[in-house]
């Protein structure tokens, strides 16, 4: 078992699920957790040297650049609707990232056969 890959996928998936959690129950604490997990996932993607690593890193940065303004909008302006829109964008980026991980895993399994 590749523990580096387990940790990498854990934080990527945790970021996506916590972002979805905010969409279900908009709360500043959930959004903070989503940001923290997404920033950890982004940091882990810096060292990845795979075929789709650039795309994975870019999608993670896009999610960061949606979650951080969402936190600011919610904390400073108390505009839940605008924060929700930013978080939807981050969720789309996280879903794209998860699809890329699935594609890469499928390619690796084909190469192993």
PDB file of N, CA and C in Angstrom:
ATOM      1  N   UNK A   1       0.853  -1.174   0.000  1.00  0.00           N
ATOM      2  CA  UNK A   1       0.000   0.000   0.000  1.00  0.00           C
ATOM      3  C   UNK A   1       0.900   1.239   0.000  1.00  0.00           C
ATOM      4  N   UNK A   2       0.566   2.189  -0.834  1.00  0.00           N
ATOM      5  CA  UNK A   2       1.335   3.435  -0.940  1.00  0.00           C
ATOM      6  C   UNK A   2       0.713   4.470  -0.006  1.00  0.00           C
ATOM      7  N   UNK A   3       1.341   4.670   1.172  1.00  0.00           N
ATOM      8  CA  UNK A   3       0.777   5.557   2.192  1.00  0.00           C
ATOM      9  C   UNK A   3       0.789   7.015   1.753  1.00  0.00           C
ATOM     10  N   UNK A   4       1.743   7.403   0.932  1.00  0.00           N
ATOM     11  CA  UNK A   4       1.756   8.766   0.406  1.00  0.00           C
ATOM     12  C   UNK A   4       0.521   9.042  -0.431  1.00  0.00           C
ATOM     13  N   UNK A   5       0.156   8.052  -1.248  1.00  0.00           N
ATOM     14  CA  UNK A   5      -1.042   8.193  -2.085  1.00  0.00           C
ATOM     15  C   UNK A   5      -2.310   8.194  -1.229  1.00  0.00           C
ATOM     16  N   UNK A   6      -2.309   7.388  -0.172  1.00  0.00           N
ATOM     17  CA  UNK A   6      -3.465   7.341   0.729  1.00  0.00           C
ATOM     18  C   UNK A   6      -3.680   8.706   1.369  1.00  0.00           C
ATOM     19  N   UNK A   7      -2.610   9.305   1.874  1.00  0.00           N
ATOM     20  CA  UNK A   7      -2.717  10.619   2.521  1.00  0.00           C
ATOM     21  C   UNK A   7      -3.128  11.686   1.514  1.00  0.00           C
ATOM     22  N   UNK A   8      -2.546  11.631   0.328  1.00  0.00           N
ATOM     23  CA  UNK A   8      -2.873  12.578  -0.741  1.00  0.00           C
ATOM     24  C   UNK A   8      -4.356  12.519  -1.100  1.00  0.00           C
ATOM     25  N   UNK A   9      -4.862  11.321  -1.322  1.00  0.00           N
ATOM     26  CA  UNK A   9      -6.272  11.158  -1.695  1.00  0.00           C
ATOM     27  C   UNK A   9      -7.180  11.471  -0.504  1.00  0.00           C
ATOM     28  N   UNK A  10      -6.750  11.132   0.713  1.00  0.00           N
ATOM     29  CA  UNK A  10      -7.533  11.444   1.908  1.00  0.00           C
ATOM     30  C   UNK A  10      -7.807  12.937   2.011  1.00  0.00           C
ATOM     31  N   UNK A  11      -6.769  13.754   1.887  1.00  0.00           N
ATOM     32  CA  UNK A  11      -6.964  15.192   2.029  1.00  0.00           C
ATOM     33  C   UNK A  11      -7.735  15.778   0.843  1.00  0.00           C
ATOM     34  N   UNK A  12      -7.536  15.235  -0.351  1.00  0.00           N
ATOM     35  CA  UNK A  12      -8.288  15.713  -1.508  1.00  0.00           C
ATOM     36  C   UNK A  12      -9.771  15.409  -1.344  1.00  0.00           C
ATOM     37  N   UNK A  13     -10.071  14.204  -0.918  1.00  0.00           N
ATOM     38  CA  UNK A  13     -11.471  13.811  -0.708  1.00  0.00           C
ATOM     39  C   UNK A  13     -12.080  14.534   0.482  1.00  0.00           C
ATOM     40  N   UNK A  14     -11.309  14.715   1.551  1.00  0.00           N
ATOM     41  CA  UNK A  14     -11.801  15.448   2.718  1.00  0.00           C
ATOM     42  C   UNK A  14     -12.130  16.893   2.367  1.00  0.00           C
ATOM     43  N   UNK A  15     -11.310  17.479   1.517  1.00  0.00           N
ATOM     44  CA  UNK A  15     -11.576  18.847   1.069  1.00  0.00           C
ATOM     45  C   UNK A  15     -12.905  18.926   0.317  1.00  0.00           C
ATOM     46  N   UNK A  16     -13.117  17.976  -0.571  1.00  0.00           N
ATOM     47  CA  UNK A  16     -14.364  17.970  -1.348  1.00  0.00           C
ATOM     48  C   UNK A  16     -15.578  17.737  -0.453  1.00  0.00           C
ATOM     49  N   UNK A  17     -15.465  16.809   0.486  1.00  0.00           N
ATOM     50  CA  UNK A  17     -16.626  16.512   1.329  1.00  0.00           C
ATOM     51  C   UNK A  17     -16.923  17.639   2.319  1.00  0.00           C
ATOM     52  N   UNK A  18     -15.893  18.303   2.809  1.00  0.00           N
ATOM     53  CA  UNK A  18     -16.159  19.420   3.715  1.00  0.00           C
ATOM     54  C   UNK A  18     -16.730  20.615   2.963  1.00  0.00           C
ATOM     55  N   UNK A  19     -16.322  20.788   1.715  1.00  0.00           N
ATOM     56  CA  UNK A  19     -16.919  21.838   0.884  1.00  0.00           C
ATOM     57  C   UNK A  19     -18.390  21.528   0.637  1.00  0.00           C
ATOM     58  N   UNK A  20     -18.686  20.277   0.353  1.00  0.00           N
ATOM     59  CA  UNK A  20     -20.083  19.869   0.183  1.00  0.00           C
ATOM     60  C   UNK A  20     -20.856  20.042   1.485  1.00  0.00           C
ATOM     61  N   UNK A  21     -20.198  19.824   2.609  1.00  0.00           N
ATOM     62  CA  UNK A  21     -20.840  20.030   3.909  1.00  0.00           C
ATOM     63  C   UNK A  21     -21.280  21.473   4.101  1.00  0.00           C
ATOM     64  N   UNK A  22     -20.449  22.417   3.630  1.00  0.00           N
ATOM     65  CA  UNK A  22     -20.846  23.824   3.720  1.00  0.00           C
ATOM     66  C   UNK A  22     -22.066  24.097   2.841  1.00  0.00           C
ATOM     67  N   UNK A  23     -22.135  23.462   1.687  1.00  0.00           N
ATOM     68  CA  UNK A  23     -23.284  23.670   0.806  1.00  0.00           C
ATOM     69  C   UNK A  23     -24.566  23.136   1.443  1.00  0.00           C
ATOM     70  N   UNK A  24     -24.422  22.104   2.273  1.00  0.00           N
ATOM     71  CA  UNK A  24     -25.591  21.555   2.952  1.00  0.00           C
ATOM     72  C   UNK A  24     -25.985  22.408   4.164  1.00  0.00           C
ATOM     73  N   UNK A  25     -24.996  22.800   4.967  1.00  0.00           N
ATOM     74  CA  UNK A  25     -25.259  23.581   6.171  1.00  0.00           C
ATOM     75  C   UNK A  25     -24.266  24.735   6.240  1.00  0.00           C
ATOM     76  N   UNK A  26     -24.603  25.871   5.613  1.00  0.00           N
ATOM     77  CA  UNK A  26     -23.665  27.005   5.571  1.00  0.00           C
ATOM     78  C   UNK A  26     -23.317  27.531   6.962  1.00  0.00           C
ATOM     79  N   UNK A  27     -22.083  27.274   7.363  1.00  0.00           N
ATOM     80  CA  UNK A  27     -21.597  27.715   8.659  1.00  0.00           C
ATOM     81  C   UNK A  27     -20.132  28.109   8.507  1.00  0.00           C
ATOM     82  N   UNK A  28     -19.717  29.158   9.164  1.00  0.00           N
ATOM     83  CA  UNK A  28     -18.359  29.678   9.038  1.00  0.00           C
ATOM     84  C   UNK A  28     -17.318  28.651   9.486  1.00  0.00           C
ATOM     85  N   UNK A  29     -17.640  27.829  10.468  1.00  0.00           N
ATOM     86  CA  UNK A  29     -16.703  26.817  10.955  1.00  0.00           C
ATOM     87  C   UNK A  29     -16.459  25.739   9.909  1.00  0.00           C
ATOM     88  N   UNK A  30     -17.517  25.291   9.261  1.00  0.00           N
ATOM     89  CA  UNK A  30     -17.382  24.287   8.201  1.00  0.00           C
ATOM     90  C   UNK A  30     -16.554  24.852   7.054  1.00  0.00           C
ATOM     91  N   UNK A  31     -16.787  26.102   6.727  1.00  0.00           N
ATOM     92  CA  UNK A  31     -16.023  26.741   5.657  1.00  0.00           C
ATOM     93  C   UNK A  31     -14.546  26.846   6.039  1.00  0.00           C
ATOM     94  N   UNK A  32     -14.253  27.159   7.289  1.00  0.00           N
ATOM     95  CA  UNK A  32     -12.865  27.231   7.743  1.00  0.00           C
ATOM     96  C   UNK A  32     -12.188  25.868   7.630  1.00  0.00           C
ATOM     97  N   UNK A  33     -12.878  24.812   8.020  1.00  0.00           N
ATOM     98  CA  UNK A  33     -12.336  23.451   7.908  1.00  0.00           C
ATOM     99  C   UNK A  33     -12.098  23.104   6.439  1.00  0.00           C
ATOM    100  N   UNK A  34     -13.037  23.468   5.566  1.00  0.00           N
ATOM    101  CA  UNK A  34     -12.874  23.202   4.137  1.00  0.00           C
ATOM    102  C   UNK A  34     -11.640  23.910   3.586  1.00  0.00           C
ATOM    103  N   UNK A  35     -11.424  25.154   4.001  1.00  0.00           N
ATOM    104  CA  UNK A  35     -10.248  25.900   3.553  1.00  0.00           C
ATOM    105  C   UNK A  35      -8.977  25.226   4.044  1.00  0.00           C
ATOM    106  N   UNK A  36      -8.944  24.861   5.316  1.00  0.00           N
ATOM    107  CA  UNK A  36      -7.746  24.228   5.882  1.00  0.00           C
ATOM    108  C   UNK A  36      -7.421  22.925   5.159  1.00  0.00           C
ATOM    109  N   UNK A  37      -8.427  22.092   4.939  1.00  0.00           N
ATOM    110  CA  UNK A  37      -8.189  20.822   4.254  1.00  0.00           C
ATOM    111  C   UNK A  37      -7.768  21.043   2.805  1.00  0.00           C
ATOM    112  N   UNK A  38      -8.365  22.033   2.162  1.00  0.00           N
ATOM    113  CA  UNK A  38      -8.005  22.296   0.772  1.00  0.00           C
ATOM    114  C   UNK A  38      -6.579  22.837   0.662  1.00  0.00           C
ATOM    115  N   UNK A  39      -6.163  23.666   1.603  1.00  0.00           N
ATOM    116  CA  UNK A  39      -4.796  24.176   1.582  1.00  0.00           C
ATOM    117  C   UNK A  39      -3.787  23.054   1.829  1.00  0.00           C
ATOM    118  N   UNK A  40      -4.123  22.112   2.703  1.00  0.00           N
ATOM    119  CA  UNK A  40      -3.249  20.948   2.913  1.00  0.00           C
ATOM    120  C   UNK A  40      -3.180  20.105   1.644  1.00  0.00           C
ATOM    121  N   UNK A  41      -4.335  19.883   1.002  1.00  0.00           N
ATOM    122  CA  UNK A  41      -4.352  19.113  -0.246  1.00  0.00           C
ATOM    123  C   UNK A  41      -3.533  19.811  -1.327  1.00  0.00           C
ATOM    124  N   UNK A  42      -3.632  21.131  -1.403  1.00  0.00           N
ATOM    125  CA  UNK A  42      -2.844  21.885  -2.382  1.00  0.00           C
ATOM    126  C   UNK A  42      -1.356  21.723  -2.103  1.00  0.00           C
ATOM    127  N   UNK A  43      -0.970  21.806  -0.850  1.00  0.00           N
ATOM    128  CA  UNK A  43       0.429  21.641  -0.479  1.00  0.00           C
ATOM    129  C   UNK A  43       0.941  20.253  -0.851  1.00  0.00           C
ATOM    130  N   UNK A  44       0.126  19.235  -0.635  1.00  0.00           N
ATOM    131  CA  UNK A  44       0.528  17.877  -0.991  1.00  0.00           C
ATOM    132  C   UNK A  44       0.657  17.691  -2.502  1.00  0.00           C
ATOM    133  N   UNK A  45      -0.116  18.432  -3.271  1.00  0.00           N
ATOM    134  CA  UNK A  45      -0.071  18.304  -4.725  1.00  0.00           C
ATOM    135  C   UNK A  45       1.161  18.972  -5.332  1.00  0.00           C
ATOM    136  N   UNK A  46       1.860  19.785  -4.559  1.00  0.00           N
ATOM    137  CA  UNK A  46       3.069  20.437  -5.085  1.00  0.00           C
ATOM    138  C   UNK A  46       4.129  19.399  -5.435  1.00  0.00           C
ATOM    139  N   UNK A  47       4.302  18.388  -4.622  1.00  0.00           N
ATOM    140  CA  UNK A  47       5.359  17.410  -4.846  1.00  0.00           C
ATOM    141  C   UNK A  47       4.986  16.253  -5.753  1.00  0.00           C
ATOM    142  N   UNK A  48       3.787  16.221  -6.270  1.00  0.00           N
ATOM    143  CA  UNK A  48       3.333  15.105  -7.091  1.00  0.00           C
ATOM    144  C   UNK A  48       3.977  15.185  -8.478  1.00  0.00           C
ATOM    145  N   UNK A  49       4.542  14.086  -8.909  1.00  0.00           N
ATOM    146  CA  UNK A  49       5.161  14.018 -10.234  1.00  0.00           C
ATOM    147  C   UNK A  49       4.467  12.904 -11.029  1.00  0.00           C
ATOM    148  N   UNK A  50       3.312  13.238 -11.553  1.00  0.00           N
ATOM    149  CA  UNK A  50       2.547  12.278 -12.341  1.00  0.00           C
ATOM    150  C   UNK A  50       2.125  12.939 -13.638  1.00  0.00           C
ATOM    151  N   UNK A  51       1.441  12.183 -14.444  1.00  0.00           N
ATOM    152  CA  UNK A  51       1.017  12.674 -15.750  1.00  0.00           C
ATOM    153  C   UNK A  51       0.093  13.883 -15.652  1.00  0.00           C
ATOM    154  N   UNK A  52      -0.845  13.849 -14.746  1.00  0.00           N
ATOM    155  CA  UNK A  52      -1.846  14.910 -14.619  1.00  0.00           C
ATOM    156  C   UNK A  52      -1.571  15.825 -13.424  1.00  0.00           C
ATOM    157  N   UNK A  53      -0.327  15.893 -12.977  1.00  0.00           N
ATOM    158  CA  UNK A  53      -0.020  16.666 -11.771  1.00  0.00           C
ATOM    159  C   UNK A  53      -0.268  18.159 -11.951  1.00  0.00           C
ATOM    160  N   UNK A  54       0.001  18.694 -13.120  1.00  0.00           N
ATOM    161  CA  UNK A  54      -0.244  20.124 -13.356  1.00  0.00           C
ATOM    162  C   UNK A  54      -1.728  20.447 -13.266  1.00  0.00           C
ATOM    163  N   UNK A  55      -2.547  19.579 -13.841  1.00  0.00           N
ATOM    164  CA  UNK A  55      -3.988  19.782 -13.809  1.00  0.00           C
ATOM    165  C   UNK A  55      -4.532  19.637 -12.385  1.00  0.00           C
ATOM    166  N   UNK A  56      -3.997  18.672 -11.645  1.00  0.00           N
ATOM    167  CA  UNK A  56      -4.417  18.494 -10.247  1.00  0.00           C
ATOM    168  C   UNK A  56      -4.070  19.721  -9.414  1.00  0.00           C
ATOM    169  N   UNK A  57      -2.861  20.222  -9.585  1.00  0.00           N
ATOM    170  CA  UNK A  57      -2.427  21.391  -8.824  1.00  0.00           C
ATOM    171  C   UNK A  57      -3.248  22.618  -9.194  1.00  0.00           C
ATOM    172  N   UNK A  58      -3.496  22.815 -10.487  1.00  0.00           N
ATOM    173  CA  UNK A  58      -4.278  23.969 -10.938  1.00  0.00           C
ATOM    174  C   UNK A  58      -5.703  23.912 -10.387  1.00  0.00           C
ATOM    175  N   UNK A  59      -6.313  22.744 -10.401  1.00  0.00           N
ATOM    176  CA  UNK A  59      -7.687  22.641  -9.883  1.00  0.00           C
ATOM    177  C   UNK A  59      -7.729  22.913  -8.384  1.00  0.00           C
ATOM    178  N   UNK A  60      -6.687  22.524  -7.684  1.00  0.00           N
ATOM    179  CA  UNK A  60      -6.634  22.789  -6.253  1.00  0.00           C
ATOM    180  C   UNK A  60      -6.452  24.279  -5.963  1.00  0.00           C
ATOM    181  N   UNK A  61      -5.647  24.951  -6.780  1.00  0.00           N
ATOM    182  CA  UNK A  61      -5.481  26.398  -6.617  1.00  0.00           C
ATOM    183  C   UNK A  61      -6.793  27.118  -6.907  1.00  0.00           C
ATOM    184  N   UNK A  62      -7.512  26.656  -7.917  1.00  0.00           N
ATOM    185  CA  UNK A  62      -8.813  27.260  -8.224  1.00  0.00           C
ATOM    186  C   UNK A  62      -9.751  27.120  -7.026  1.00  0.00           C
ATOM    187  N   UNK A  63      -9.771  25.946  -6.412  1.00  0.00           N
ATOM    188  CA  UNK A  63     -10.623  25.752  -5.225  1.00  0.00           C
ATOM    189  C   UNK A  63     -10.193  26.688  -4.095  1.00  0.00           C
ATOM    190  N   UNK A  64      -8.867  26.832  -3.899  1.00  0.00           N
ATOM    191  CA  UNK A  64      -8.377  27.765  -2.870  1.00  0.00           C
ATOM    192  C   UNK A  64      -8.840  29.189  -3.148  1.00  0.00           C
ATOM    193  N   UNK A  65      -8.738  29.581  -4.410  1.00  0.00           N
ATOM    194  CA  UNK A  65      -9.088  30.952  -4.788  1.00  0.00           C
ATOM    195  C   UNK A  65     -10.596  31.196  -4.812  1.00  0.00           C
ATOM    196  N   UNK A  66     -11.371  30.162  -4.573  1.00  0.00           N
ATOM    197  CA  UNK A  66     -12.811  30.325  -4.371  1.00  0.00           C
ATOM    198  C   UNK A  66     -13.166  30.278  -2.886  1.00  0.00           C
ATOM    199  N   UNK A  67     -12.498  29.397  -2.159  1.00  0.00           N
ATOM    200  CA  UNK A  67     -12.832  29.239  -0.742  1.00  0.00           C
ATOM    201  C   UNK A  67     -12.370  30.423   0.104  1.00  0.00           C
ATOM    202  N   UNK A  68     -11.199  30.949  -0.178  1.00  0.00           N
ATOM    203  CA  UNK A  68     -10.695  32.079   0.607  1.00  0.00           C
ATOM    204  C   UNK A  68     -11.585  33.323   0.486  1.00  0.00           C
ATOM    205  N   UNK A  69     -11.980  33.733  -0.737  1.00  0.00           N
ATOM    206  CA  UNK A  69     -12.917  34.866  -0.809  1.00  0.00           C
ATOM    207  C   UNK A  69     -14.283  34.552  -0.191  1.00  0.00           C
ATOM    208  N   UNK A  70     -14.713  33.302  -0.294  1.00  0.00           N
ATOM    209  CA  UNK A  70     -15.991  32.924   0.324  1.00  0.00           C
ATOM    210  C   UNK A  70     -15.931  33.143   1.833  1.00  0.00           C
ATOM    211  N   UNK A  71     -14.816  32.785   2.440  1.00  0.00           N
ATOM    212  CA  UNK A  71     -14.651  32.996   3.873  1.00  0.00           C
ATOM    213  C   UNK A  71     -14.671  34.484   4.204  1.00  0.00           C
ATOM    214  N   UNK A  72     -13.960  35.272   3.398  1.00  0.00           N
ATOM    215  CA  UNK A  72     -13.932  36.714   3.624  1.00  0.00           C
ATOM    216  C   UNK A  72     -15.296  37.350   3.465  1.00  0.00           C
ATOM    217  N   UNK A  73     -16.012  36.956   2.442  1.00  0.00           N
ATOM    218  CA  UNK A  73     -17.345  37.505   2.188  1.00  0.00           C
ATOM    219  C   UNK A  73     -18.295  37.140   3.325  1.00  0.00           C
ATOM    220  N   UNK A  74     -18.192  35.910   3.787  1.00  0.00           N
ATOM    221  CA  UNK A  74     -19.087  35.475   4.861  1.00  0.00           C
ATOM    222  C   UNK A  74     -18.717  36.126   6.195  1.00  0.00           C
ATOM    223  N   UNK A  75     -17.426  36.247   6.462  1.00  0.00           N
ATOM    224  CA  UNK A  75     -16.978  36.791   7.741  1.00  0.00           C
ATOM    225  C   UNK A  75     -17.146  38.313   7.810  1.00  0.00           C
ATOM    226  N   UNK A  76     -16.775  39.014   6.748  1.00  0.00           N
ATOM    227  CA  UNK A  76     -16.769  40.480   6.776  1.00  0.00           C
ATOM    228  C   UNK A  76     -18.132  41.060   6.410  1.00  0.00           C
ATOM    229  N   UNK A  77     -18.698  40.588   5.308  1.00  0.00           N
ATOM    230  CA  UNK A  77     -19.940  41.180   4.796  1.00  0.00           C
ATOM    231  C   UNK A  77     -21.194  40.410   5.198  1.00  0.00           C
ATOM    232  N   UNK A  78     -21.024  39.229   5.774  1.00  0.00           N
ATOM    233  CA  UNK A  78     -22.148  38.378   6.187  1.00  0.00           C
ATOM    234  C   UNK A  78     -23.096  38.098   5.017  1.00  0.00           C
ATOM    235  N   UNK A  79     -22.523  37.968   3.824  1.00  0.00           N
ATOM    236  CA  UNK A  79     -23.311  37.701   2.629  1.00  0.00           C
ATOM    237  C   UNK A  79     -23.234  36.206   2.328  1.00  0.00           C
ATOM    238  N   UNK A  80     -24.194  35.468   2.856  1.00  0.00           N
ATOM    239  CA  UNK A  80     -24.201  34.017   2.716  1.00  0.00           C
ATOM    240  C   UNK A  80     -24.421  33.578   1.267  1.00  0.00           C
ATOM    241  N   UNK A  81     -25.234  34.328   0.547  1.00  0.00           N
ATOM    242  CA  UNK A  81     -25.540  33.959  -0.839  1.00  0.00           C
ATOM    243  C   UNK A  81     -24.288  34.038  -1.715  1.00  0.00           C
ATOM    244  N   UNK A  82     -23.511  35.110  -1.592  1.00  0.00           N
ATOM    245  CA  UNK A  82     -22.291  35.250  -2.387  1.00  0.00           C
ATOM    246  C   UNK A  82     -21.245  34.220  -1.964  1.00  0.00           C
ATOM    247  N   UNK A  83     -21.131  33.954  -0.676  1.00  0.00           N
ATOM    248  CA  UNK A  83     -20.204  32.925  -0.201  1.00  0.00           C
ATOM    249  C   UNK A  83     -20.591  31.564  -0.775  1.00  0.00           C
ATOM    250  N   UNK A  84     -21.883  31.292  -0.826  1.00  0.00           N
ATOM    251  CA  UNK A  84     -22.391  30.039  -1.374  1.00  0.00           C
ATOM    252  C   UNK A  84     -21.979  29.886  -2.841  1.00  0.00           C
ATOM    253  N   UNK A  85     -22.037  30.980  -3.599  1.00  0.00           N
ATOM    254  CA  UNK A  85     -21.651  30.951  -5.014  1.00  0.00           C
ATOM    255  C   UNK A  85     -20.167  30.632  -5.148  1.00  0.00           C
ATOM    256  N   UNK A  86     -19.329  31.259  -4.327  1.00  0.00           N
ATOM    257  CA  UNK A  86     -17.902  30.962  -4.356  1.00  0.00           C
ATOM    258  C   UNK A  86     -17.637  29.494  -4.007  1.00  0.00           C
ATOM    259  N   UNK A  87     -18.336  28.985  -3.015  1.00  0.00           N
ATOM    260  CA  UNK A  87     -18.129  27.595  -2.591  1.00  0.00           C
ATOM    261  C   UNK A  87     -18.595  26.628  -3.681  1.00  0.00           C
ATOM    262  N   UNK A  88     -19.635  26.973  -4.421  1.00  0.00           N
ATOM    263  CA  UNK A  88     -20.041  26.135  -5.561  1.00  0.00           C
ATOM    264  C   UNK A  88     -18.911  26.024  -6.581  1.00  0.00           C
ATOM    265  N   UNK A  89     -18.232  27.132  -6.848  1.00  0.00           N
ATOM    266  CA  UNK A  89     -17.086  27.106  -7.757  1.00  0.00           C
ATOM    267  C   UNK A  89     -15.974  26.216  -7.230  1.00  0.00           C
ATOM    268  N   UNK A  90     -15.708  26.301  -5.932  1.00  0.00           N
ATOM    269  CA  UNK A  90     -14.689  25.442  -5.326  1.00  0.00           C
ATOM    270  C   UNK A  90     -15.096  23.976  -5.412  1.00  0.00           C
ATOM    271  N   UNK A  91     -16.379  23.701  -5.227  1.00  0.00           N
ATOM    272  CA  UNK A  91     -16.861  22.325  -5.312  1.00  0.00           C
ATOM    273  C   UNK A  91     -16.663  21.762  -6.712  1.00  0.00           C
ATOM    274  N   UNK A  92     -16.921  22.579  -7.721  1.00  0.00           N
ATOM    275  CA  UNK A  92     -16.710  22.136  -9.100  1.00  0.00           C
ATOM    276  C   UNK A  92     -15.232  21.823  -9.337  1.00  0.00           C
ATOM    277  N   UNK A  93     -14.330  22.654  -8.812  1.00  0.00           N
ATOM    278  CA  UNK A  93     -12.898  22.411  -8.957  1.00  0.00           C
ATOM    279  C   UNK A  93     -12.490  21.130  -8.223  1.00  0.00           C
ATOM    280  N   UNK A  94     -13.067  20.888  -7.056  1.00  0.00           N
ATOM    281  CA  UNK A  94     -12.754  19.663  -6.310  1.00  0.00           C
ATOM    282  C   UNK A  94     -13.268  18.424  -7.028  1.00  0.00           C
ATOM    283  N   UNK A  95     -14.438  18.511  -7.624  1.00  0.00           N
ATOM    284  CA  UNK A  95     -14.963  17.379  -8.393  1.00  0.00           C
ATOM    285  C   UNK A  95     -14.071  17.099  -9.588  1.00  0.00           C
ATOM    286  N   UNK A  96     -13.628  18.151 -10.264  1.00  0.00           N
ATOM    287  CA  UNK A  96     -12.706  18.002 -11.394  1.00  0.00           C
ATOM    288  C   UNK A  96     -11.418  17.320 -10.934  1.00  0.00           C
ATOM    289  N   UNK A  97     -10.916  17.715  -9.785  1.00  0.00           N
ATOM    290  CA  UNK A  97      -9.701  17.118  -9.233  1.00  0.00           C
ATOM    291  C   UNK A  97      -9.904  15.628  -8.934  1.00  0.00           C
ATOM    292  N   UNK A  98     -11.039  15.285  -8.360  1.00  0.00           N
ATOM    293  CA  UNK A  98     -11.322  13.879  -8.068  1.00  0.00           C
ATOM    294  C   UNK A  98     -11.457  13.056  -9.352  1.00  0.00           C
ATOM    295  N   UNK A  99     -12.036  13.638 -10.387  1.00  0.00           N
ATOM    296  CA  UNK A  99     -12.137  12.943 -11.678  1.00  0.00           C
ATOM    297  C   UNK A  99     -10.746  12.688 -12.244  1.00  0.00           C
ATOM    298  N   UNK A 100      -9.863  13.678 -12.132  1.00  0.00           N
ATOM    299  CA  UNK A 100      -8.488  13.494 -12.606  1.00  0.00           C
ATOM    300  C   UNK A 100      -7.774  12.387 -11.836  1.00  0.00           C
ATOM    301  N   UNK A 101      -8.008  12.315 -10.535  1.00  0.00           N
ATOM    302  CA  UNK A 101      -7.403  11.245  -9.737  1.00  0.00           C
ATOM    303  C   UNK A 101      -7.909   9.883 -10.194  1.00  0.00           C
ATOM    304  N   UNK A 102      -9.203   9.787 -10.484  1.00  0.00           N
ATOM    305  CA  UNK A 102      -9.766   8.524 -10.977  1.00  0.00           C
ATOM    306  C   UNK A 102      -9.182   8.149 -12.338  1.00  0.00           C
ATOM    307  N   UNK A 103      -9.035   9.129 -13.216  1.00  0.00           N
ATOM    308  CA  UNK A 103      -8.455   8.871 -14.541  1.00  0.00           C
ATOM    309  C   UNK A 103      -7.021   8.375 -14.394  1.00  0.00           C
ATOM    310  N   UNK A 104      -6.257   9.038 -13.551  1.00  0.00           N
ATOM    311  CA  UNK A 104      -4.866   8.638 -13.350  1.00  0.00           C
ATOM    312  C   UNK A 104      -4.762   7.243 -12.736  1.00  0.00           C
ATOM    313  N   UNK A 105      -5.646   6.933 -11.798  1.00  0.00           N
ATOM    314  CA  UNK A 105      -5.644   5.596 -11.204  1.00  0.00           C
ATOM    315  C   UNK A 105      -6.000   4.536 -12.240  1.00  0.00           C
ATOM    316  N   UNK A 106      -6.953   4.833 -13.105  1.00  0.00           N
ATOM    317  CA  UNK A 106      -7.331   3.886 -14.155  1.00  0.00           C
ATOM    318  C   UNK A 106      -6.175   3.681 -15.138  1.00  0.00           C
ATOM    319  N   UNK A 107      -5.465   4.731 -15.480  1.00  0.00           N
ATOM    320  CA  UNK A 107      -4.321   4.606 -16.388  1.00  0.00           C
ATOM    321  C   UNK A 107      -3.211   3.786 -15.766  1.00  0.00           C
ATOM    322  N   UNK A 108      -2.988   3.962 -14.466  1.00  0.00           N
ATOM    323  CA  UNK A 108      -1.950   3.210 -13.780  1.00  0.00           C
ATOM    324  C   UNK A 108      -2.308   1.733 -13.724  1.00  0.00           C
ATOM    325  N   UNK A 109      -3.578   1.419 -13.498  1.00  0.00           N
ATOM    326  CA  UNK A 109      -3.995   0.020 -13.441  1.00  0.00           C
ATOM    327  C   UNK A 109      -3.858  -0.636 -14.810  1.00  0.00           C
ATOM    328  N   UNK A 110      -4.164   0.094 -15.896  1.00  0.00           N
ATOM    329  CA  UNK A 110      -4.008  -0.448 -17.243  1.00  0.00           C
ATOM    330  C   UNK A 110      -2.548  -0.724 -17.546  1.00  0.00           C
ATOM    331  N   UNK A 111      -1.651   0.157 -17.069  1.00  0.00           N
ATOM    332  CA  UNK A 111      -0.226  -0.025 -17.314  1.00  0.00           C
ATOM    333  C   UNK A 111       0.325  -1.219 -16.541  1.00  0.00           C
ATOM    334  N   UNK A 112      -0.298  -1.539 -15.400  1.00  0.00           N
ATOM    335  CA  UNK A 112       0.171  -2.668 -14.594  1.00  0.00           C
ATOM    336  C   UNK A 112      -0.157  -4.013 -15.209  1.00  0.00           C
ATOM    337  N   UNK A 113      -1.180  -4.071 -16.070  1.00  0.00           N
ATOM    338  CA  UNK A 113      -1.578  -5.346 -16.672  1.00  0.00           C
ATOM    339  C   UNK A 113      -0.724  -5.717 -17.804  1.00  0.00           C
TER     340      UNK A 113
END
